[in-house]
Coordinates of C-alpha atoms in Angstrom, one line a residue:
M118 CA 0.0 0.0 0.0
A119 CA 1.2 3.5 -0.9
Y120 CA -0.3 6.8 0.0
I121 CA 0.6 9.7 -2.4
T122 CA -0.6 13.3 -2.3
K123 CA -0.4 15.8 -5.0
E124 CA -1.6 19.5 -5.0
I125 CA -3.2 20.0 -8.5
K126 CA -4.1 23.6 -7.7
K127 CA -3.5 25.7 -4.7
G128 CA -6.0 24.6 -2.1
I129 CA -7.0 21.5 -4.1
K130 CA -5.3 18.1 -3.5
V131 CA -5.6 14.6 -4.9
H132 CA -4.8 11.8 -2.5
C133 CA -4.2 8.4 -4.0
I134 CA -4.2 5.2 -1.9
E135 CA -2.6 2.5 -4.0
T136 CA -3.9 -0.9 -2.7
E137 CA -4.5 -4.3 -4.1
K138 CA -6.8 -5.3 -1.2
F139 CA -10.1 -4.5 -2.9
K140 CA -12.1 -5.2 -6.1
T141 CA -13.4 -1.6 -6.1
N142 CA -12.2 1.9 -6.4
L143 CA -13.6 4.3 -3.8
L144 CA -13.6 8.0 -4.7
A145 CA -14.3 10.6 -2.1
M146 CA -14.4 14.4 -2.4
F147 CA -14.3 16.5 0.8
I148 CA -15.1 20.2 0.9
T149 CA -13.8 21.7 4.2
L150 CA -14.9 25.0 5.6
P151 CA -15.2 26.7 9.0
L152 CA -18.2 25.9 11.1
T153 CA -20.4 29.0 11.6
R154 CA -23.9 29.5 13.0
E155 CA -24.9 31.6 10.0
K156 CA -24.1 28.9 7.4
V157 CA -24.2 25.5 9.2
T158 CA -27.8 24.9 7.9
F159 CA -26.9 26.0 4.3
D160 CA -24.0 23.5 4.4
S161 CA -26.3 20.6 5.2
V162 CA -28.7 21.4 2.4
I163 CA -26.1 21.7 -0.3
P164 CA -25.1 18.0 -0.7
A165 CA -28.7 17.0 -0.5
V166 CA -29.6 19.3 -3.5
L167 CA -26.5 18.4 -5.5
K168 CA -27.3 14.7 -5.5
R169 CA -30.7 15.4 -7.1
G170 CA -29.3 16.3 -10.6
T171 CA -26.6 17.7 -12.8
E172 CA -26.5 19.8 -15.9
K173 CA -26.1 16.5 -17.9
L174 CA -28.1 14.1 -15.7
K175 CA -31.1 16.2 -14.6
T176 CA -32.8 13.8 -12.2
Q177 CA -31.8 11.2 -9.6
E178 CA -33.3 8.6 -11.9
E179 CA -30.8 9.5 -14.6
I180 CA -27.9 9.5 -12.1
S181 CA -29.1 6.0 -10.9
K182 CA -29.2 4.7 -14.4
K183 CA -25.7 6.0 -15.1
L184 CA -24.5 4.2 -12.0
E185 CA -26.2 1.0 -13.0
N186 CA -24.4 1.2 -16.4
M187 CA -21.1 1.5 -14.5
Y188 CA -21.6 -2.1 -13.2
G189 CA -23.7 -1.1 -10.3
A190 CA -21.6 1.7 -8.9
S191 CA -22.9 3.6 -5.9
F192 CA -23.0 7.2 -4.8
D193 CA -23.5 8.8 -1.4
C194 CA -23.1 12.1 0.3
G195 CA -23.4 13.8 3.7
I196 CA -21.8 16.2 6.1
E197 CA -19.5 15.8 9.1
K198 CA -18.2 18.0 11.9
I199 CA -14.5 17.5 12.4
G200 CA -13.2 19.8 15.1
D201 CA -14.3 23.4 14.2
N202 CA -14.5 22.4 10.5
H203 CA -17.7 21.5 8.6
V204 CA -16.8 18.8 6.0
I205 CA -19.2 18.2 3.1
K206 CA -18.5 14.7 1.8
F207 CA -19.3 12.8 -1.4
Y208 CA -18.5 9.1 -2.2
L209 CA -18.6 7.1 -5.4
E210 CA -17.7 3.4 -5.4
A211 CA -17.2 1.4 -8.6
L212 CA -15.5 -1.8 -9.7
N213 CA -11.9 -1.6 -10.4
D214 CA -11.1 -1.8 -14.1
N215 CA -9.2 -5.1 -13.5
F216 CA -12.6 -6.7 -12.8
I217 CA -14.7 -5.6 -15.8
P218 CA -14.7 -7.5 -19.1
K219 CA -11.9 -6.3 -21.4
E220 CA -14.3 -6.4 -24.4
A221 CA -16.4 -3.7 -22.6
N222 CA -13.6 -1.2 -23.6
Q223 CA -14.6 1.0 -20.7
D224 CA -12.4 3.2 -18.5
L225 CA -14.4 2.9 -15.3
L226 CA -12.0 4.9 -13.2
K227 CA -12.2 7.9 -15.5
E228 CA -16.0 7.6 -15.7
S229 CA -16.2 7.5 -11.9
V230 CA -14.0 10.7 -11.6
E231 CA -16.2 12.4 -14.3
L232 CA -19.5 11.5 -12.7
L233 CA -18.4 12.4 -9.1
L234 CA -17.1 15.7 -10.1
D235 CA -20.1 16.4 -12.4
I236 CA -22.5 15.9 -9.5
I237 CA -20.5 18.3 -7.2
L238 CA -19.2 20.9 -9.7
N239 CA -21.7 20.9 -12.5
P240 CA -25.1 21.1 -10.8
L241 CA -28.5 21.6 -12.5
I242 CA -29.1 25.3 -12.6
E243 CA -32.3 27.1 -13.7
N244 CA -32.5 30.9 -14.0
N245 CA -29.1 31.3 -12.2
A246 CA -30.4 29.3 -9.2
F247 CA -30.8 25.7 -8.0
K248 CA -33.9 24.0 -9.2
S249 CA -36.7 25.3 -6.9
G250 CA -38.4 22.0 -6.4
Y251 CA -35.2 20.2 -5.4
V252 CA -34.4 22.8 -2.8
S253 CA -37.9 22.8 -1.3
S254 CA -38.0 19.0 -0.9
E255 CA -34.5 18.7 0.5
K256 CA -35.2 21.4 3.0
E257 CA -38.1 19.3 4.2
N258 CA -35.9 16.3 4.4
I259 CA -33.3 18.2 6.5
K260 CA -36.1 19.4 8.7
V261 CA -37.2 15.8 9.4
L262 CA -33.6 14.9 10.1
I263 CA -33.1 17.7 12.6
E264 CA -36.4 16.9 14.3
S265 CA -35.5 13.2 14.6
K266 CA -32.3 13.9 16.6
I267 CA -34.4 13.6 19.7
D268 CA -35.4 10.0 18.8
N269 CA -32.0 8.5 19.7
K270 CA -31.7 9.5 23.3
D271 CA -28.1 8.4 23.6
A272 CA -26.9 10.5 20.7
Y273 CA -29.2 13.4 21.8
A274 CA -27.6 13.4 25.3
F275 CA -24.1 13.4 23.9
N276 CA -24.9 16.3 21.5
R277 CA -26.5 18.3 24.3
C278 CA -23.4 17.8 26.5
V279 CA -21.2 19.0 23.6
E280 CA -23.5 21.9 23.0
E281 CA -23.2 23.0 26.7
M282 CA -19.5 22.6 26.7
Y283 CA -19.2 24.7 23.6
K284 CA -22.1 27.1 24.0
D285 CA -21.9 29.9 21.4
K286 CA -18.7 28.3 19.9
P287 CA -18.4 26.5 16.5
Y288 CA -18.0 23.0 17.9
G289 CA -21.2 23.3 19.8
L290 CA -23.2 23.6 16.6
Y291 CA -25.4 20.7 15.4
K292 CA -24.0 19.4 12.2
Y293 CA -27.3 19.4 10.3
G294 CA -28.1 22.9 11.4
Y295 CA -31.3 24.5 12.7
I296 CA -35.0 24.4 11.7
E297 CA -35.5 28.1 12.1
D298 CA -32.7 28.7 9.5
L299 CA -34.4 26.6 6.8
D300 CA -36.9 29.3 6.1
K301 CA -34.1 31.7 5.2
I302 CA -32.8 29.3 2.4
D303 CA -34.1 29.6 -1.1
E304 CA -32.9 28.4 -4.5
K305 CA -31.1 31.7 -5.2
N306 CA -29.2 32.4 -2.0
L307 CA -28.3 28.7 -1.7
Y308 CA -26.8 28.8 -5.2
N309 CA -24.9 32.0 -4.5
Y310 CA -23.5 30.5 -1.3
Y311 CA -22.6 27.3 -3.2
K312 CA -20.5 29.3 -5.7
E313 CA -18.7 31.1 -2.9
L314 CA -18.1 27.8 -1.1
I315 CA -16.7 26.0 -4.3
A316 CA -14.5 29.0 -5.1
N317 CA -12.9 29.4 -1.7
S318 CA -13.0 26.1 0.3
K319 CA -10.3 23.5 0.8
I320 CA -11.0 20.6 -1.5
D321 CA -9.5 17.1 -1.1
I322 CA -10.1 14.3 -3.6
F323 CA -9.3 10.8 -2.4
I324 CA -9.1 7.7 -4.6
S325 CA -8.4 4.3 -3.2
G326 CA -7.9 1.1 -5.2
A327 CA -5.6 -0.8 -7.5
L328 CA -4.4 2.2 -9.5
N329 CA -1.4 4.2 -10.6
A330 CA -1.2 7.4 -8.5
E331 CA 0.5 9.5 -11.2
E332 CA -2.0 8.6 -13.9
T333 CA -5.0 9.0 -11.6
A334 CA -3.9 12.5 -10.4
K335 CA -3.5 13.4 -14.1
V336 CA -7.1 12.2 -14.8
V337 CA -8.4 14.4 -12.0
G338 CA -6.3 17.4 -13.0
E339 CA -7.4 17.2 -16.6
N340 CA -11.1 17.0 -15.7
E341 CA -13.1 19.9 -17.3
N342 CA -14.9 20.7 -14.0
I343 CA -11.6 20.9 -12.1
K344 CA -10.0 23.1 -14.8
K345 CA -12.7 25.7 -14.1
L346 CA -11.8 25.9 -10.4
S347 CA -9.6 28.8 -9.2
E348 CA -6.8 28.5 -6.7
R349 CA -7.7 29.3 -3.1
D350 CA -6.1 29.4 0.3
G351 CA -8.1 26.3 1.3
K352 CA -7.4 26.6 5.0
C353 CA -8.8 24.4 7.7
I354 CA -9.1 25.1 11.4
L355 CA -6.6 23.4 13.7
G356 CA -7.8 22.8 17.2
G357 CA -10.1 25.8 17.2
E358 CA -11.8 27.3 20.2
K359 CA -11.6 25.7 23.7
S360 CA -14.6 24.6 25.7
I361 CA -16.2 27.1 28.1
E362 CA -13.9 27.4 31.2
S363 CA -15.3 27.3 34.7
K364 CA -13.8 26.8 38.2
E365 CA -16.7 24.5 39.0
I366 CA -18.1 21.5 37.2
H367 CA -21.0 22.6 34.9
T368 CA -24.0 20.4 35.7
I369 CA -27.1 20.2 33.5
E370 CA -30.2 18.1 34.1
E371 CA -33.0 17.8 31.6
K372 CA -36.3 15.9 31.8
M373 CA -38.0 13.8 29.1
D374 CA -40.4 10.9 29.0
I375 CA -37.8 8.2 29.2
T376 CA -37.3 5.0 31.1
Q377 CA -33.5 4.9 31.1
G378 CA -31.3 7.8 32.2
K379 CA -28.5 9.1 29.9
L380 CA -25.4 10.4 31.7
V381 CA -22.7 12.2 29.7
M382 CA -19.6 13.6 31.3
G383 CA -17.4 15.9 29.2
L384 CA -13.8 16.0 30.2
D385 CA -11.1 18.5 29.1
V386 CA -7.6 17.3 28.4
E387 CA -5.4 20.4 29.1
N388 CA -2.0 21.5 28.1
I389 CA -1.0 18.7 25.8
N390 CA 1.0 18.6 22.5
E391 CA 0.5 16.5 19.4
E392 CA 2.7 13.7 20.8
D393 CA 0.7 13.5 24.0
K394 CA -2.4 12.6 22.1
F395 CA -1.1 9.0 21.7
K396 CA -0.8 8.8 25.5
V397 CA -4.4 10.1 25.9
A398 CA -5.6 7.5 23.4
I399 CA -4.1 4.7 25.7
Y400 CA -5.6 6.5 28.8
N401 CA -9.0 6.5 27.2
V402 CA -8.9 2.8 26.3
I403 CA -8.0 1.9 29.9
L404 CA -10.7 4.3 31.2
G405 CA -13.6 3.3 29.1
E406 CA -13.3 2.4 25.5
S407 CA -12.8 -1.4 25.8
A408 CA -14.5 -4.3 27.5
T409 CA -11.6 -4.5 30.0
S410 CA -11.9 -0.8 30.9
K411 CA -12.4 0.6 34.4
L412 CA -15.8 2.1 33.5
F413 CA -17.0 -1.2 32.1
Q414 CA -15.7 -3.3 34.9
N415 CA -16.5 -1.0 37.9
V416 CA -19.6 0.9 36.9
R417 CA -21.3 -1.7 34.8
E418 CA -20.1 -5.1 35.9
K419 CA -19.2 -4.8 39.6
A420 CA -21.6 -2.1 40.8
S421 CA -24.3 -2.9 38.2
L422 CA -25.1 0.8 38.0
A423 CA -25.2 1.1 34.2
Y424 CA -26.6 -0.8 31.2
T425 CA -23.8 0.8 29.2
A426 CA -20.6 2.6 30.3
R427 CA -18.0 3.7 27.9
S428 CA -15.8 6.7 26.9
N429 CA -14.6 8.1 23.6
Y430 CA -11.7 10.5 22.8
V431 CA -12.3 13.4 20.4
R432 CA -8.7 14.0 19.4
Q433 CA -9.3 17.2 17.4
K434 CA -10.8 19.0 20.4
S435 CA -8.8 17.3 23.3
N436 CA -12.0 16.1 25.0
I437 CA -13.0 12.7 26.4
Y438 CA -16.7 11.9 26.8
I439 CA -18.0 9.4 29.3
R440 CA -21.4 8.0 28.3
C441 CA -23.6 5.8 30.5
G442 CA -27.1 4.5 30.2
I443 CA -28.3 4.1 33.9
E444 CA -31.3 3.6 36.1
I445 CA -32.4 7.2 37.0
A446 CA -32.1 6.4 40.7
N447 CA -28.5 5.4 40.3
Y448 CA -27.3 8.9 39.1
E449 CA -25.4 10.1 42.1
K450 CA -23.8 6.7 42.8
A451 CA -22.7 6.4 39.2
V452 CA -21.2 9.8 39.1
E453 CA -19.3 9.0 42.4
I454 CA -17.9 5.8 41.0
I455 CA -16.9 7.4 37.7
K456 CA -15.0 10.1 39.7
E457 CA -13.2 7.4 41.6
Q458 CA -12.0 5.9 38.4
L459 CA -10.7 9.2 37.2
E460 CA -8.8 9.6 40.6
D461 CA -7.4 6.1 40.3
M462 CA -6.0 6.9 36.9
K463 CA -4.4 10.1 38.3
N464 CA -2.8 8.0 41.1
G465 CA -1.5 5.4 38.7
K466 CA -3.9 2.7 39.9
F467 CA -3.8 0.6 36.8
T468 CA -1.6 -2.3 35.8
E469 CA 1.0 -3.1 33.2
E470 CA -1.6 -5.6 32.0
D471 CA -4.0 -2.7 31.5
I472 CA -1.4 -0.9 29.4
K473 CA -0.6 -4.1 27.4
N474 CA -4.3 -4.7 26.7
A475 CA -4.9 -1.1 25.7
K476 CA -2.0 -1.3 23.2
K477 CA -3.3 -4.5 21.8
Y478 CA -6.8 -3.0 21.4
M479 CA -5.4 0.1 19.7
T480 CA -3.1 -1.9 17.4
S481 CA -6.1 -4.1 16.4
G482 CA -8.1 -1.0 15.6
I483 CA -5.3 0.5 13.4
E484 CA -5.2 -2.8 11.5
S485 CA -8.9 -2.9 11.0
I486 CA -8.9 0.6 9.6
Q487 CA -6.9 -0.7 6.7
D488 CA -9.4 -3.4 6.0
E489 CA -12.1 -0.9 4.8
Q490 CA -11.6 1.7 2.1
D491 CA -13.9 4.3 3.6
S492 CA -12.2 3.9 7.1
E493 CA -8.8 4.3 5.5
I494 CA -9.8 7.4 3.6
T495 CA -11.3 8.9 6.8
Y496 CA -8.0 8.2 8.6
Y497 CA -6.0 10.1 5.9
L498 CA -8.5 12.9 5.8
G499 CA -8.0 13.3 9.6
Q500 CA -4.2 13.4 9.0
E501 CA -4.7 16.0 6.2
L502 CA -6.8 18.3 8.5
S503 CA -4.3 18.0 11.3
Q504 CA -1.6 19.0 8.8
K505 CA 0.7 16.2 10.1
L506 CA 0.9 12.8 8.4
T507 CA 1.4 9.9 10.7
T508 CA 1.5 6.6 8.8
F509 CA -0.2 3.5 10.2
K510 CA 3.2 2.1 11.0
E511 CA 4.3 5.2 12.8
Y512 CA 1.0 5.4 14.6
A513 CA 1.4 1.8 15.9
Q514 CA 5.0 2.6 16.9
K515 CA 3.9 5.7 18.9
I516 CA 1.2 3.7 20.7
E517 CA 3.8 1.0 21.5
E518 CA 6.1 3.6 23.1
V519 CA 3.5 4.8 25.6
T520 CA 4.5 4.0 29.2
A521 CA 2.5 3.8 32.5
E522 CA 4.2 7.0 33.6
D523 CA 3.0 8.7 30.4
V524 CA -0.6 7.6 31.1
K525 CA -0.4 8.9 34.7
E526 CA 1.0 12.2 33.4
V527 CA -1.9 12.8 31.1
A528 CA -4.4 11.6 33.7
N529 CA -3.4 14.6 35.8
K530 CA -4.1 16.9 32.9
I531 CA -7.8 15.8 32.7
K532 CA -10.6 17.5 34.5
I533 CA -14.4 17.3 34.3
N534 CA -15.9 20.2 32.5
T535 CA -19.6 19.3 32.2
I536 CA -22.0 16.6 33.6
Y537 CA -25.2 16.3 31.6
F538 CA -28.0 14.0 32.8
L539 CA -31.2 13.2 30.8
R540 CA -33.9 11.8 33.1
N541 CA -37.6 11.5 33.5

């Protein structure tokens, strides 16, 4: 496997992952821009409208027919929040040319590049605006999506904790935006914003498969839609704004008609550098990411206080989130035992076996990333947005170098920022 990056225009990069592991080529284009309250909802509507039709293929039916003629290729799009960046993402997966009949005389990779870029860069325009009907129906779909965020109580509680930790800051924004902003969007102002976004935003095009990186980059660079694009600064936000600071733990309790309480604790990891993040990753696995973790063993198994108890590390924002599904009556006891686990970590009350298991868990995760094309692309996108490339081999090596003293050191840089509890 080889990973090769080439800037074809300032602010526009092609990333090629040469791999023989898969029968398909996976193409992805990411448009990265700063998260802002004014435009977060606009951002979520744009990919939904673009997938509806292009200047050449004016309906989803025509796009679907084209994909079928490409041996059942598939297309998808969406939006992601990565740190203080909003990332609009598009994917197209098609068979590698090595697996189609030679008599077909078809360059499927080139067709895939052309179709993907056509959907994103050559949309259907009517009267210098997006098609009105497409915008109206996709606004309605986004409205349903925003309204449904309350249906998954676990995800809702997590998002609310993040929102409270980053109140009035970019990372606190909901990635799909806000219903009250949908009324402000019409076919004209959405198209004007789209043109501005395409002209100024950072663009990264990833292609994974059995391919020649040099030839593939050339195919992208010579694409007519790419040729029309201008150079741009194409910046992304590193780190971004910190969570709201407070001398006391911020505690929020909300009530809803539920049977199981949702407890989320947001932790700040303070004063760390890039290298420390590997230590925090090991800390997080020992604390709550794996089945052998302290949270799983002590909160769920021994004390039987939680149906679920886990933690996840958000590297871009230097936060750890502890998430538990608990009996509502167990709230105070659960918080108490979680705090005990955090103190134990600060005092080095974990074993070499814990370190060894955490490293094994992380190494296994690194290997599994390379078994899926979309996971691999997501990994390299994260590296691109951090502006520091760490290969899989280097990542595994840095994980292996973490010591018990390192873990104790970062444990003492972690403090609780917010406790959010959703109850009845």
